[in-house]
PDB file of C-alpha atoms in Angstrom:
ATOM      1  CA  MET A 165     -62.114  11.934 -13.637  1.00 58.00           C
ATOM      2  CA  GLU A 166     -62.318  10.328 -10.291  1.00 75.00           C
ATOM      3  CA  PRO A 167     -61.349  13.577  -8.509  1.00 78.00           C
ATOM      4  CA  VAL A 168     -64.006  15.509 -10.393  1.00 76.00           C
ATOM      5  CA  ILE A 169     -66.741  12.876  -9.342  1.00 81.00           C
ATOM      6  CA  ILE A 170     -65.661  12.997  -5.719  1.00 80.00           C
ATOM      7  CA  VAL A 171     -65.750  16.920  -5.629  1.00 77.00           C
ATOM      8  CA  LEU A 172     -69.217  16.887  -7.405  1.00 80.00           C
ATOM      9  CA  ILE A 173     -70.557  14.482  -4.777  1.00 82.00           C
ATOM     10  CA  ILE A 174     -69.038  16.684  -1.927  1.00 82.00           C
ATOM     11  CA  LEU A 175     -70.929  19.613  -3.534  1.00 81.00           C
ATOM     12  CA  VAL A 176     -74.185  17.856  -3.767  1.00 82.00           C
ATOM     13  CA  VAL A 177     -73.847  16.799  -0.160  1.00 82.00           C
ATOM     14  CA  LEU A 178     -73.162  20.356   0.979  1.00 82.00           C
ATOM     15  CA  VAL A 179     -76.112  21.557  -1.112  1.00 79.00           C
ATOM     16  CA  PHE A 180     -78.267  19.209   0.497  1.00 80.00           C
ATOM     17  CA  ILE A 181     -77.093  20.051   3.869  1.00 81.00           C
ATOM     18  CA  ALA A 182     -77.571  23.678   3.153  1.00 78.00           C
ATOM     19  CA  LEU A 183     -81.022  23.055   2.026  1.00 79.00           C
ATOM     20  CA  ILE A 184     -81.897  21.270   5.107  1.00 81.00           C
ATOM     21  CA  LYS A 185     -80.577  24.181   7.257  1.00 79.00           C
ATOM     22  CA  THR A 186     -82.171  26.640   5.120  1.00 85.00           C
ATOM     23  CA  ILE A 187     -85.814  25.425   5.344  1.00 85.00           C
ATOM     24  CA  GLN A 188     -87.051  25.151   8.918  1.00 86.00           C
ATOM     25  CA  VAL A 189     -90.552  23.718   9.530  1.00 87.00           C
ATOM     26  CA  ILE A 190     -92.034  24.953  12.887  1.00 89.00           C
ATOM     27  CA  PRO A 191     -94.992  22.840  14.403  1.00 90.00           C
ATOM     28  CA  GLN A 192     -98.227  24.578  15.493  1.00 91.00           C
ATOM     29  CA  ALA A 193     -98.240  26.057  18.922  1.00 89.00           C
ATOM     30  CA  SER A 194     -94.392  26.223  18.817  1.00 92.00           C
ATOM     31  CA  ALA A 195     -91.771  28.784  18.380  1.00 93.00           C
ATOM     32  CA  ALA A 196     -88.055  28.736  17.585  1.00 93.00           C
ATOM     33  CA  ILE A 197     -85.197  31.400  18.627  1.00 92.00           C
ATOM     34  CA  VAL A 198     -82.890  32.106  15.660  1.00 92.00           C
ATOM     35  CA  GLU A 199     -79.375  33.463  16.563  1.00 91.00           C
ATOM     36  CA  ARG A 200     -76.755  34.962  13.992  1.00 89.00           C
ATOM     37  CA  PHE A 201     -73.283  34.571  15.161  1.00 87.00           C
ATOM     38  CA  GLY A 202     -74.598  34.068  18.801  1.00 85.00           C
ATOM     39  CA  ARG A 203     -76.885  37.087  18.788  1.00 90.00           C
ATOM     40  CA  TYR A 204     -80.674  36.978  18.808  1.00 91.00           C
ATOM     41  CA  THR A 205     -82.024  37.763  15.347  1.00 90.00           C
ATOM     42  CA  ARG A 206     -85.769  36.583  15.373  1.00 90.00           C
ATOM     43  CA  THR A 207     -88.409  34.279  16.414  1.00 91.00           C
ATOM     44  CA  LEU A 208     -89.750  31.668  13.895  1.00 90.00           C
ATOM     45  CA  ASN A 209     -93.544  31.111  14.367  1.00 91.00           C
ATOM     46  CA  ALA A 210     -95.398  28.113  13.111  1.00 89.00           C
ATOM     47  CA  GLY A 211     -95.123  27.128   9.502  1.00 89.00           C
ATOM     48  CA  LEU A 212     -92.317  26.927   6.989  1.00 88.00           C
ATOM     49  CA  ASN A 213     -89.350  29.330   7.524  1.00 88.00           C
ATOM     50  CA  ILE A 214     -86.320  30.078   5.724  1.00 87.00           C
ATOM     51  CA  VAL A 215     -82.978  30.859   7.398  1.00 87.00           C
ATOM     52  CA  VAL A 216     -79.425  31.548   6.275  1.00 85.00           C
ATOM     53  CA  PRO A 217     -77.513  28.129   6.592  1.00 83.00           C
ATOM     54  CA  PHE A 218     -74.210  28.134   8.588  1.00 81.00           C
ATOM     55  CA  ILE A 219     -74.921  31.643   9.664  1.00 86.00           C
ATOM     56  CA  ASP A 220     -78.326  31.567  11.531  1.00 85.00           C
ATOM     57  CA  THR A 221     -78.789  28.775  13.990  1.00 86.00           C
ATOM     58  CA  ILE A 222     -81.765  27.505  15.929  1.00 88.00           C
ATOM     59  CA  ARG A 223     -81.133  28.346  19.624  1.00 87.00           C
ATOM     60  CA  ASN A 224     -84.203  27.008  21.350  1.00 87.00           C
ATOM     61  CA  ARG A 225     -87.504  25.385  20.564  1.00 90.00           C
ATOM     62  CA  ILE A 226     -90.217  26.534  22.867  1.00 91.00           C
ATOM     63  CA  ASP A 227     -93.719  24.784  23.408  1.00 91.00           C
ATOM     64  CA  LEU A 228     -96.307  27.463  23.583  1.00 92.00           C
ATOM     65  CA  ARG A 229     -99.106  25.245  24.976  1.00 93.00           C
ATOM     66  CA  GLU A 230    -100.238  25.332  28.440  1.00 92.00           C
ATOM     67  CA  GLN A 231     -98.016  23.092  30.770  1.00 92.00           C
ATOM     68  CA  VAL A 232     -98.833  21.325  33.974  1.00 92.00           C
ATOM     69  CA  VAL A 233     -95.837  20.912  36.328  1.00 91.00           C
ATOM     70  CA  PRO A 234     -96.275  18.991  39.764  1.00 91.00           C
ATOM     71  CA  PHE A 235     -93.753  20.001  42.466  1.00 88.00           C
ATOM     72  CA  PRO A 236     -92.765  17.658  44.955  1.00 88.00           C
ATOM     73  CA  PRO A 237     -94.049  17.943  48.750  1.00 88.00           C
ATOM     74  CA  GLN A 238     -92.396  20.943  50.468  1.00 86.00           C
ATOM     75  CA  PRO A 239     -92.181  21.227  54.312  1.00 88.00           C
ATOM     76  CA  VAL A 240     -93.774  24.479  55.484  1.00 88.00           C
ATOM     77  CA  ILE A 241     -94.273  25.848  58.947  1.00 88.00           C
ATOM     78  CA  THR A 242     -97.521  27.224  60.110  1.00 87.00           C
ATOM     79  CA  GLN A 243     -97.931  30.117  62.548  1.00 86.00           C
ATOM     80  CA  ASP A 244     -98.442  27.698  65.256  1.00 84.00           C
ATOM     81  CA  ASN A 245     -95.162  25.972  64.696  1.00 85.00           C
ATOM     82  CA  LEU A 246     -96.393  22.881  63.086  1.00 84.00           C
ATOM     83  CA  VAL A 247     -94.574  21.393  59.933  1.00 87.00           C
ATOM     84  CA  VAL A 248     -96.975  20.401  57.048  1.00 88.00           C
ATOM     85  CA  ASN A 249     -96.012  19.087  53.759  1.00 89.00           C
ATOM     86  CA  ILE A 250     -97.755  20.734  50.817  1.00 89.00           C
ATOM     87  CA  ASP A 251     -97.892  19.333  47.180  1.00 89.00           C
ATOM     88  CA  THR A 252     -98.457  21.918  44.593  1.00 89.00           C
ATOM     89  CA  VAL A 253     -99.445  21.879  40.731  1.00 92.00           C
ATOM     90  CA  ILE A 254     -98.657  24.893  38.504  1.00 91.00           C
ATOM     91  CA  TYR A 255    -100.464  25.534  35.105  1.00 92.00           C
ATOM     92  CA  TYR A 256     -98.554  27.938  33.172  1.00 92.00           C
ATOM     93  CA  GLN A 257     -97.995  29.164  29.464  1.00 92.00           C
ATOM     94  CA  VAL A 258     -95.205  30.784  27.658  1.00 93.00           C
ATOM     95  CA  THR A 259     -96.417  33.935  25.962  1.00 92.00           C
ATOM     96  CA  ASP A 260     -92.978  35.407  24.893  1.00 92.00           C
ATOM     97  CA  ALA A 261     -90.341  32.891  23.597  1.00 91.00           C
ATOM     98  CA  ARG A 262     -87.601  35.312  23.518  1.00 92.00           C
ATOM     99  CA  ALA A 263     -88.163  36.533  27.210  1.00 91.00           C
ATOM    100  CA  ALA A 264     -88.450  32.743  28.268  1.00 91.00           C
ATOM    101  CA  THR A 265     -85.145  31.977  26.738  1.00 91.00           C
ATOM    102  CA  TYR A 266     -82.980  35.169  27.682  1.00 91.00           C
ATOM    103  CA  GLU A 267     -84.524  36.571  30.770  1.00 90.00           C
ATOM    104  CA  VAL A 268     -84.211  33.523  33.053  1.00 89.00           C
ATOM    105  CA  ALA A 269     -81.987  30.632  32.747  1.00 88.00           C
ATOM    106  CA  SER A 270     -84.496  27.952  33.743  1.00 88.00           C
ATOM    107  CA  TYR A 271     -87.985  29.149  34.046  1.00 88.00           C
ATOM    108  CA  ILE A 272     -89.154  25.720  35.470  1.00 90.00           C
ATOM    109  CA  GLN A 273     -86.630  25.832  38.144  1.00 90.00           C
ATOM    110  CA  ALA A 274     -87.440  29.510  38.993  1.00 91.00           C
ATOM    111  CA  ILE A 275     -91.065  28.822  39.000  1.00 90.00           C
ATOM    112  CA  GLU A 276     -90.660  26.026  41.547  1.00 90.00           C
ATOM    113  CA  GLN A 277     -88.333  27.928  43.881  1.00 90.00           C
ATOM    114  CA  LEU A 278     -90.796  30.900  43.731  1.00 90.00           C
ATOM    115  CA  THR A 279     -93.644  28.723  44.519  1.00 89.00           C
ATOM    116  CA  VAL A 280     -91.868  27.310  47.598  1.00 89.00           C
ATOM    117  CA  THR A 281     -90.804  30.705  49.124  1.00 90.00           C
ATOM    118  CA  THR A 282     -94.188  32.372  48.382  1.00 90.00           C
ATOM    119  CA  LEU A 283     -95.982  29.310  49.855  1.00 89.00           C
ATOM    120  CA  ARG A 284     -93.956  29.533  53.004  1.00 89.00           C
ATOM    121  CA  ASN A 285     -94.750  33.343  53.421  1.00 89.00           C
ATOM    122  CA  ILE A 286     -98.228  32.621  52.993  1.00 89.00           C
ATOM    123  CA  ILE A 287     -98.594  29.653  55.184  1.00 88.00           C
ATOM    124  CA  GLY A 288     -96.431  31.167  57.978  1.00 87.00           C
ATOM    125  CA  GLY A 289     -99.268  33.720  58.816  1.00 87.00           C
ATOM    126  CA  MET A 290    -101.944  31.080  59.102  1.00 87.00           C
ATOM    127  CA  ASP A 291    -102.437  28.455  61.850  1.00 86.00           C
ATOM    128  CA  LEU A 292    -103.134  24.594  61.081  1.00 83.00           C
ATOM    129  CA  GLU A 293    -106.699  24.848  61.036  1.00 82.00           C
ATOM    130  CA  ARG A 294    -107.040  27.884  58.748  1.00 85.00           C
ATOM    131  CA  THR A 295    -104.408  26.385  56.423  1.00 84.00           C
ATOM    132  CA  LEU A 296    -106.515  23.080  55.986  1.00 83.00           C
ATOM    133  CA  THR A 297    -109.788  25.217  55.507  1.00 83.00           C
ATOM    134  CA  SER A 298    -108.400  27.875  53.189  1.00 84.00           C
ATOM    135  CA  ARG A 299    -107.178  26.350  50.009  1.00 86.00           C
ATOM    136  CA  GLU A 300    -108.956  28.769  47.745  1.00 87.00           C
ATOM    137  CA  GLU A 301    -107.359  31.782  49.531  1.00 88.00           C
ATOM    138  CA  ILE A 302    -103.835  30.109  49.360  1.00 89.00           C
ATOM    139  CA  ASN A 303    -104.249  29.374  45.662  1.00 88.00           C
ATOM    140  CA  ALA A 304    -105.486  32.899  44.908  1.00 88.00           C
ATOM    141  CA  ALA A 305    -102.622  34.612  46.950  1.00 88.00           C
ATOM    142  CA  LEU A 306     -99.950  32.238  45.495  1.00 89.00           C
ATOM    143  CA  ARG A 307    -101.255  32.648  41.823  1.00 87.00           C
ATOM    144  CA  GLY A 308    -101.237  36.525  42.138  1.00 87.00           C
ATOM    145  CA  VAL A 309     -97.425  36.532  43.420  1.00 88.00           C
ATOM    146  CA  LEU A 310     -96.379  34.091  40.742  1.00 89.00           C
ATOM    147  CA  ASP A 311     -98.093  35.781  37.882  1.00 85.00           C
ATOM    148  CA  GLU A 312     -96.586  39.054  38.928  1.00 87.00           C
ATOM    149  CA  ALA A 313     -93.031  37.648  39.137  1.00 87.00           C
ATOM    150  CA  THR A 314     -93.094  35.481  35.963  1.00 89.00           C
ATOM    151  CA  GLY A 315     -94.644  38.094  33.783  1.00 88.00           C
ATOM    152  CA  LYS A 316     -91.127  39.507  32.793  1.00 90.00           C
ATOM    153  CA  TRP A 317     -89.956  36.130  31.976  1.00 91.00           C
ATOM    154  CA  GLY A 318     -92.655  35.615  29.240  1.00 91.00           C
ATOM    155  CA  ILE A 319     -94.686  33.140  31.423  1.00 92.00           C
ATOM    156  CA  ARG A 320     -98.412  33.495  32.456  1.00 91.00           C
ATOM    157  CA  VAL A 321     -99.487  31.360  35.480  1.00 89.00           C
ATOM    158  CA  ASN A 322    -102.965  30.333  34.861  1.00 89.00           C
ATOM    159  CA  ARG A 323    -103.768  28.304  37.840  1.00 88.00           C
ATOM    160  CA  VAL A 324    -102.155  27.171  41.208  1.00 87.00           C
ATOM    161  CA  GLU A 325    -103.629  24.078  42.991  1.00 88.00           C
ATOM    162  CA  LEU A 326    -102.559  22.718  46.351  1.00 87.00           C
ATOM    163  CA  LYS A 327    -102.773  19.026  45.580  1.00 84.00           C
ATOM    164  CA  ALA A 328    -102.368  17.795  49.322  1.00 84.00           C
ATOM    165  CA  ILE A 329    -101.759  19.226  52.815  1.00 85.00           C
ATOM    166  CA  GLU A 330    -100.377  16.650  55.136  1.00 84.00           C
ATOM    167  CA  PRO A 331     -99.965  17.717  58.787  1.00 83.00           C
ATOM    168  CA  PRO A 332     -97.882  15.456  61.177  1.00 77.00           C
ATOM    169  CA  THR A 333     -99.067  12.130  62.194  1.00 79.00           C
ATOM    170  CA  SER A 334     -99.826  13.042  65.782  1.00 75.00           C
ATOM    171  CA  ILE A 335    -101.874  15.923  64.583  1.00 74.00           C
ATOM    172  CA  GLN A 336    -103.711  13.732  62.349  1.00 72.00           C
ATOM    173  CA  ASP A 337    -104.566  11.400  65.134  1.00 77.00           C
ATOM    174  CA  SER A 338    -105.677  14.379  67.258  1.00 75.00           C
ATOM    175  CA  MET A 339    -107.860  15.815  64.431  1.00 72.00           C
ATOM    176  CA  GLU A 340    -109.424  12.290  63.931  1.00 77.00           C
ATOM    177  CA  LYS A 341    -110.321  11.989  67.687  1.00 81.00           C
ATOM    178  CA  GLN A 342    -111.670  15.609  67.730  1.00 79.00           C
ATOM    179  CA  MET A 343    -113.611  14.972  64.507  1.00 80.00           C
ATOM    180  CA  ARG A 344    -114.996  11.652  66.001  1.00 84.00           C
ATOM    181  CA  ALA A 345    -116.044  13.713  69.288  1.00 87.00           C
ATOM    182  CA  ASP A 346    -117.651  16.202  67.149  1.00 86.00           C
ATOM    183  CA  ARG A 347    -119.665  13.663  65.176  1.00 86.00           C
ATOM    184  CA  ASP A 348    -120.752  12.018  68.566  1.00 87.00           C
ATOM    185  CA  LYS A 349    -121.755  15.236  69.806  1.00 89.00           C
ATOM    186  CA  ARG A 350    -123.660  16.150  66.838  1.00 88.00           C
ATOM    187  CA  ALA A 351    -125.277  12.678  66.901  1.00 89.00           C
ATOM    188  CA  ALA A 352    -126.415  13.114  70.537  1.00 90.00           C
ATOM    189  CA  ILE A 353    -127.635  16.396  70.038  1.00 92.00           C
ATOM    190  CA  LEU A 354    -129.671  15.345  67.007  1.00 90.00           C
ATOM    191  CA  GLN A 355    -131.054  12.473  69.017  1.00 90.00           C
ATOM    192  CA  ALA A 356    -131.998  14.682  72.077  1.00 91.00           C
ATOM    193  CA  GLU A 357    -133.799  16.959  69.581  1.00 90.00           C
ATOM    194  CA  GLY A 358    -135.560  14.111  67.924  1.00 89.00           C
ATOM    195  CA  VAL A 359    -136.698  12.930  71.442  1.00 90.00           C
ATOM    196  CA  ARG A 360    -137.881  16.344  72.477  1.00 90.00           C
ATOM    197  CA  GLN A 361    -139.724  16.802  69.193  1.00 90.00           C
ATOM    198  CA  SER A 362    -141.480  13.610  69.515  1.00 89.00           C
ATOM    199  CA  GLU A 363    -142.458  14.616  73.131  1.00 89.00           C
ATOM    200  CA  ILE A 364    -143.739  17.919  72.125  1.00 91.00           C
ATOM    201  CA  LEU A 365    -145.775  16.116  69.302  1.00 90.00           C
ATOM    202  CA  ARG A 366    -147.140  13.458  71.604  1.00 89.00           C
ATOM    203  CA  ALA A 367    -148.048  16.250  74.242  1.00 90.00           C
ATOM    204  CA  GLU A 368    -149.873  18.160  71.597  1.00 89.00           C
ATOM    205  CA  GLY A 369    -151.600  15.125  70.246  1.00 89.00           C
ATOM    206  CA  GLU A 370    -152.777  14.372  73.795  1.00 89.00           C
ATOM    207  CA  LYS A 371    -153.883  17.913  74.326  1.00 89.00           C
ATOM    208  CA  GLN A 372    -155.855  17.933  71.191  1.00 89.00           C
ATOM    209  CA  SER A 373    -157.373  14.611  71.906  1.00 88.00           C
ATOM    210  CA  GLN A 374    -158.354  15.853  75.340  1.00 90.00           C
ATOM    211  CA  ILE A 375    -159.885  19.093  73.769  1.00 90.00           C
ATOM    212  CA  LEU A 376    -161.840  16.970  71.366  1.00 89.00           C
ATOM    213  CA  ARG A 377    -162.785  14.485  74.037  1.00 88.00           C
ATOM    214  CA  ALA A 378    -163.964  17.338  76.243  1.00 90.00           C
ATOM    215  CA  GLU A 379    -165.838  19.014  73.357  1.00 89.00           C
ATOM    216  CA  GLY A 380    -167.536  15.727  72.640  1.00 88.00           C
ATOM    217  CA  GLU A 381    -168.558  15.163  76.202  1.00 88.00           C
ATOM    218  CA  ALA A 382    -169.821  18.887  76.406  1.00 88.00           C
ATOM    219  CA  LYS A 383    -171.945  18.268  73.373  1.00 89.00           C
ATOM    220  CA  ALA A 384    -173.205  14.926  74.429  1.00 88.00           C
ATOM    221  CA  ALA A 385    -174.118  16.464  77.835  1.00 88.00           C
ATOM    222  CA  ALA A 386    -175.772  19.251  76.132  1.00 87.00           C
ATOM    223  CA  LEU A 387    -177.571  16.902  73.794  1.00 87.00           C
ATOM    224  CA  ARG A 388    -178.484  14.616  76.759  1.00 86.00           C
ATOM    225  CA  ALA A 389    -179.837  17.427  78.951  1.00 87.00           C
ATOM    226  CA  GLU A 390    -181.680  18.781  75.983  1.00 86.00           C
ATOM    227  CA  GLY A 391    -183.311  15.241  75.434  1.00 86.00           C
ATOM    228  CA  GLU A 392    -184.162  15.025  79.249  1.00 82.00           C
ATOM    229  CA  ALA A 393    -185.682  18.494  78.994  1.00 83.00           C
ATOM    230  CA  GLN A 394    -187.582  17.545  76.059  1.00 84.00           C
ATOM    231  CA  ALA A 395    -188.784  14.344  77.722  1.00 81.00           C
ATOM    232  CA  VAL A 396    -189.826  16.216  80.799  1.00 75.00           C
ATOM    233  CA  ARG A 397    -191.525  18.870  78.749  1.00 78.00           C
ATOM    234  CA  THR A 398    -193.440  16.169  76.856  1.00 81.00           C
ATOM    235  CA  VAL A 399    -194.479  14.303  80.224  1.00 71.00           C
ATOM    236  CA  PHE A 400    -195.573  17.750  81.505  1.00 71.00           C
ATOM    237  CA  GLU A 401    -197.677  18.507  78.486  1.00 76.00           C
ATOM    238  CA  ALA A 402    -199.213  14.935  78.523  1.00 74.00           C
ATOM    239  CA  ILE A 403    -200.063  15.210  82.152  1.00 70.00           C
ATOM    240  CA  HIS A 404    -201.717  18.712  81.643  1.00 71.00           C
ATOM    241  CA  ALA A 405    -203.322  17.570  78.621  1.00 72.00           C
ATOM    242  CA  GLY A 406    -204.747  14.598  80.644  1.00 65.00           C
ATOM    243  CA  ASP A 407    -205.852  16.912  83.546  1.00 64.00           C
ATOM    244  CA  PRO A 408    -205.178  14.430  86.295  1.00 63.00           C
ATOM    245  CA  ASP A 409    -206.688  14.696  89.840  1.00 61.00           C
ATOM    246  CA  GLN A 410    -204.922  14.433  93.238  1.00 62.00           C
ATOM    247  CA  LYS A 411    -206.035  10.767  93.697  1.00 63.00           C
ATOM    248  CA  LEU A 412    -204.226   9.646  90.503  1.00 63.00           C
ATOM    249  CA  LEU A 413    -201.133  11.672  91.380  1.00 62.00           C
ATOM    250  CA  SER A 414    -200.992   9.975  94.944  1.00 65.00           C
ATOM    251  CA  TYR A 415    -201.344   6.503  93.296  1.00 64.00           C
ATOM    252  CA  GLN A 416    -198.569   7.031  90.829  1.00 65.00           C
ATOM    253  CA  TYR A 417    -196.430   8.482  93.905  1.00 61.00           C
ATOM    254  CA  LEU A 418    -196.868   5.330  95.728  1.00 65.00           C
ATOM    255  CA  GLN A 419    -195.810   3.288  92.727  1.00 66.00           C
ATOM    256  CA  MET A 420    -192.619   5.269  92.404  1.00 65.00           C
ATOM    257  CA  LEU A 421    -191.593   4.458  96.136  1.00 64.00           C
ATOM    258  CA  PRO A 422    -190.309   0.866  95.367  1.00 68.00           C
ATOM    259  CA  LYS A 423    -188.064   2.196  92.515  1.00 64.00           C
ATOM    260  CA  ILE A 424    -186.623   4.796  94.862  1.00 63.00           C
ATOM    261  CA  ALA A 425    -185.752   1.981  97.351  1.00 63.00           C
ATOM    262  CA  GLU A 426    -184.067  -0.091  94.863  1.00 64.00           C
ATOM    263  CA  GLY A 427    -180.171  -0.751  94.727  1.00 58.00           C
ATOM    264  CA  ASP A 428    -177.635  -2.483  96.873  1.00 60.00           C
ATOM    265  CA  ALA A 429    -176.262   0.851  98.077  1.00 56.00           C
ATOM    266  CA  ASN A 430    -179.605   1.897  99.827  1.00 56.00           C
ATOM    267  CA  LYS A 431    -178.981   0.674 103.318  1.00 57.00           C
ATOM    268  CA  LEU A 432    -181.109   3.472 104.968  1.00 58.00           C
ATOM    269  CA  TRP A 433    -184.394   4.593 103.546  1.00 54.00           C
ATOM    270  CA  ILE A 434    -186.113   7.568 104.743  1.00 56.00           C
ATOM    271  CA  VAL A 435    -189.913   7.899 104.234  1.00 55.00           C
ATOM    272  CA  PRO A 436    -190.742  11.342 102.592  1.00 58.00           C
ATOM    273  CA  SER A 437    -193.003  13.527 104.446  1.00 58.00           C
ATOM    274  CA  GLU A 438    -195.342  13.705 101.362  1.00 56.00           C
ATOM    275  CA  ILE A 439    -196.258  10.011 101.785  1.00 59.00           C
ATOM    276  CA  GLY A 440    -198.879  11.066 104.462  1.00 62.00           C
ATOM    277  CA  ASP A 441    -200.719  13.157 101.924  1.00 61.00           C
ATOM    278  CA  ALA A 442    -200.408  10.475  99.403  1.00 56.00           C
ATOM    279  CA  LEU A 443    -201.774   7.924 101.707  1.00 58.00           C
ATOM    280  CA  LYS A 444    -204.736  10.212 102.933  1.00 60.00           C
ATOM    281  CA  GLY A 445    -205.703  10.795  99.308  1.00 56.00           C
ATOM    282  CA  LEU A 446    -205.457   7.173  98.498  1.00 55.00           C
ATOM    283  CA  SER A 447    -207.630   6.138 101.490  1.00 59.00           C
ATOM    284  CA  GLY A 448    -210.200   8.407 100.577  1.00 56.00           C
ATOM    285  CA  ALA A 449    -210.124   7.096  97.130  1.00 53.00           C
ATOM    286  CA  MET A 450    -210.428   3.618  98.343  1.00 52.00           C
ATOM    287  CA  GLY A 451    -213.206   4.657 100.939  1.00 53.00           C
ATOM    288  CA  ASN A 452    -215.221   5.840  97.950  1.00 52.00           C
ATOM    289  CA  PHE A 453    -214.740   2.718  96.224  1.00 46.00           C
ATOM    290  CA  GLY A 454    -215.829   0.651  99.211  1.00 48.00           C
ATOM    291  CA  GLY A 455    -219.051   2.642  99.707  1.00 45.00           C
ATOM    292  CA  ILE A 456    -219.883   2.063  95.990  1.00 41.00           C
ATOM    293  CA  GLY A 457    -219.352  -1.723  96.516  1.00 42.00           C
ATOM    294  CA  GLY A 458    -221.644  -1.934  99.710  1.00 43.00           C
ATOM    295  CA  GLY A 459    -224.576  -0.067  98.249  1.00 42.00           C
ATOM    296  CA  SER A 460    -224.932  -2.365  95.304  1.00 40.00           C
ATOM    297  CA  GLY A 461    -225.817  -5.533  97.454  1.00 42.00           C
ATOM    298  CA  GLY A 462    -229.304  -7.014  98.111  1.00 40.00           C
ATOM    299  CA  ASN A 463    -231.978  -5.583 100.750  1.00 41.00           C
ATOM    300  CA  GLY A 464    -230.741  -2.176 100.689  1.00 39.00           C
ATOM    301  CA  GLY A 465    -227.275  -3.155 101.442  1.00 40.00           C
ATOM    302  CA  THR A 466    -228.231  -4.411 105.012  1.00 37.00           C
ATOM    303  CA  GLY A 467    -228.226  -8.127 104.199  1.00 38.00           C
ATOM    304  CA  ALA A 468    -224.357  -8.212 104.026  1.00 38.00           C
ATOM    305  CA  GLN A 469    -223.682  -6.523 107.321  1.00 40.00           C
ATOM    306  CA  VAL A 470    -223.534  -8.401 110.771  1.00 40.00           C
ATOM    307  CA  PRO A 471    -224.525  -6.531 113.797  1.00 42.00           C
ATOM    308  CA  ALA A 472    -221.679  -6.018 116.270  1.00 40.00           C
ATOM    309  CA  GLN A 473    -224.020  -7.154 119.162  1.00 40.00           C
ATOM    310  CA  GLU A 474    -224.528 -10.681 117.505  1.00 42.00           C
ATOM    311  CA  ARG A 475    -220.974 -10.944 117.122  1.00 41.00           C
ATOM    312  CA  ARG A 476    -220.214 -10.274 120.651  1.00 41.00           C
ATOM    313  CA  GLU A 477    -222.836 -12.492 122.140  1.00 43.00           C
ATOM    314  CA  LYS A 478    -221.943 -15.527 119.921  1.00 42.00           C
ATOM    315  CA  PRO A 479    -220.102 -18.007 122.246  1.00 44.00           C
ATOM    316  CA  SER A 480    -216.788 -19.230 121.395  1.00 42.00           C
ATOM    317  CA  ILE A 481    -215.886 -22.632 120.733  1.00 39.00           C
ATOM    318  CA  ASP A 482    -213.424 -24.207 123.205  1.00 37.00           C
TER     319      ASP A 482
END
């Protein structure tokens, strides 16, 4: 009985192993390559799959999700014979598990080597300055070459990024000095432009203020002249309304002479020729006033007058 039990146990173990090999569970976004006697049979997709045990074998399990692979820095020579180290990152996805298994031995290594050679071809036609400022152009050119070459491998390159471009240390120092000089130059230019703009604004402000001041003075002078003209017109109208005679005008003229001579700057005063006419008119007026005063005395006006002969004959007192 014991040999029979041992045989049954062996059979149960074999059946269990066969069931395990028969039922294959493939995770989501994955695929498996099945070979029968070393030859490709089919590709297992995600889910529960049945294979023939001990005849069909799982050759490879492939992740169908997008993968990110960073590559180490690669030395690349530019057109102006400068060595730069470039770090790249590749975003790829397996679209055909069979091609990725049988068309290339190691698609990761193949993508890395293809990236390096393509990058050297692209950077070799650019100088350092263009290399540092043309990342988008380099990425687009590199992605186009990789996508075309990896299509037959069942690989799709979605994106290629240049993570870092490191020029030599001496070049970095020179670039820093150049950038510092450029910043100083821009700062000096901006400062000069600011000073120039402030001077222009100040000049425009002074010009506008002078214009406004001149306009104000012109308006003030016009108003002053208008006021003086109005005053002269008023005086003229008042004089004509009062109808003055020549005697009154002569008297007013004599009253104005002291005002004409006023002032510390008047060192020399010239008597106008019209003063004779004024004095003549004024003397005539004073004579009339004297005649009126003499006729108003007693005795017909003769008692107040002393004969000239009596004044001459009167002896002098020694």
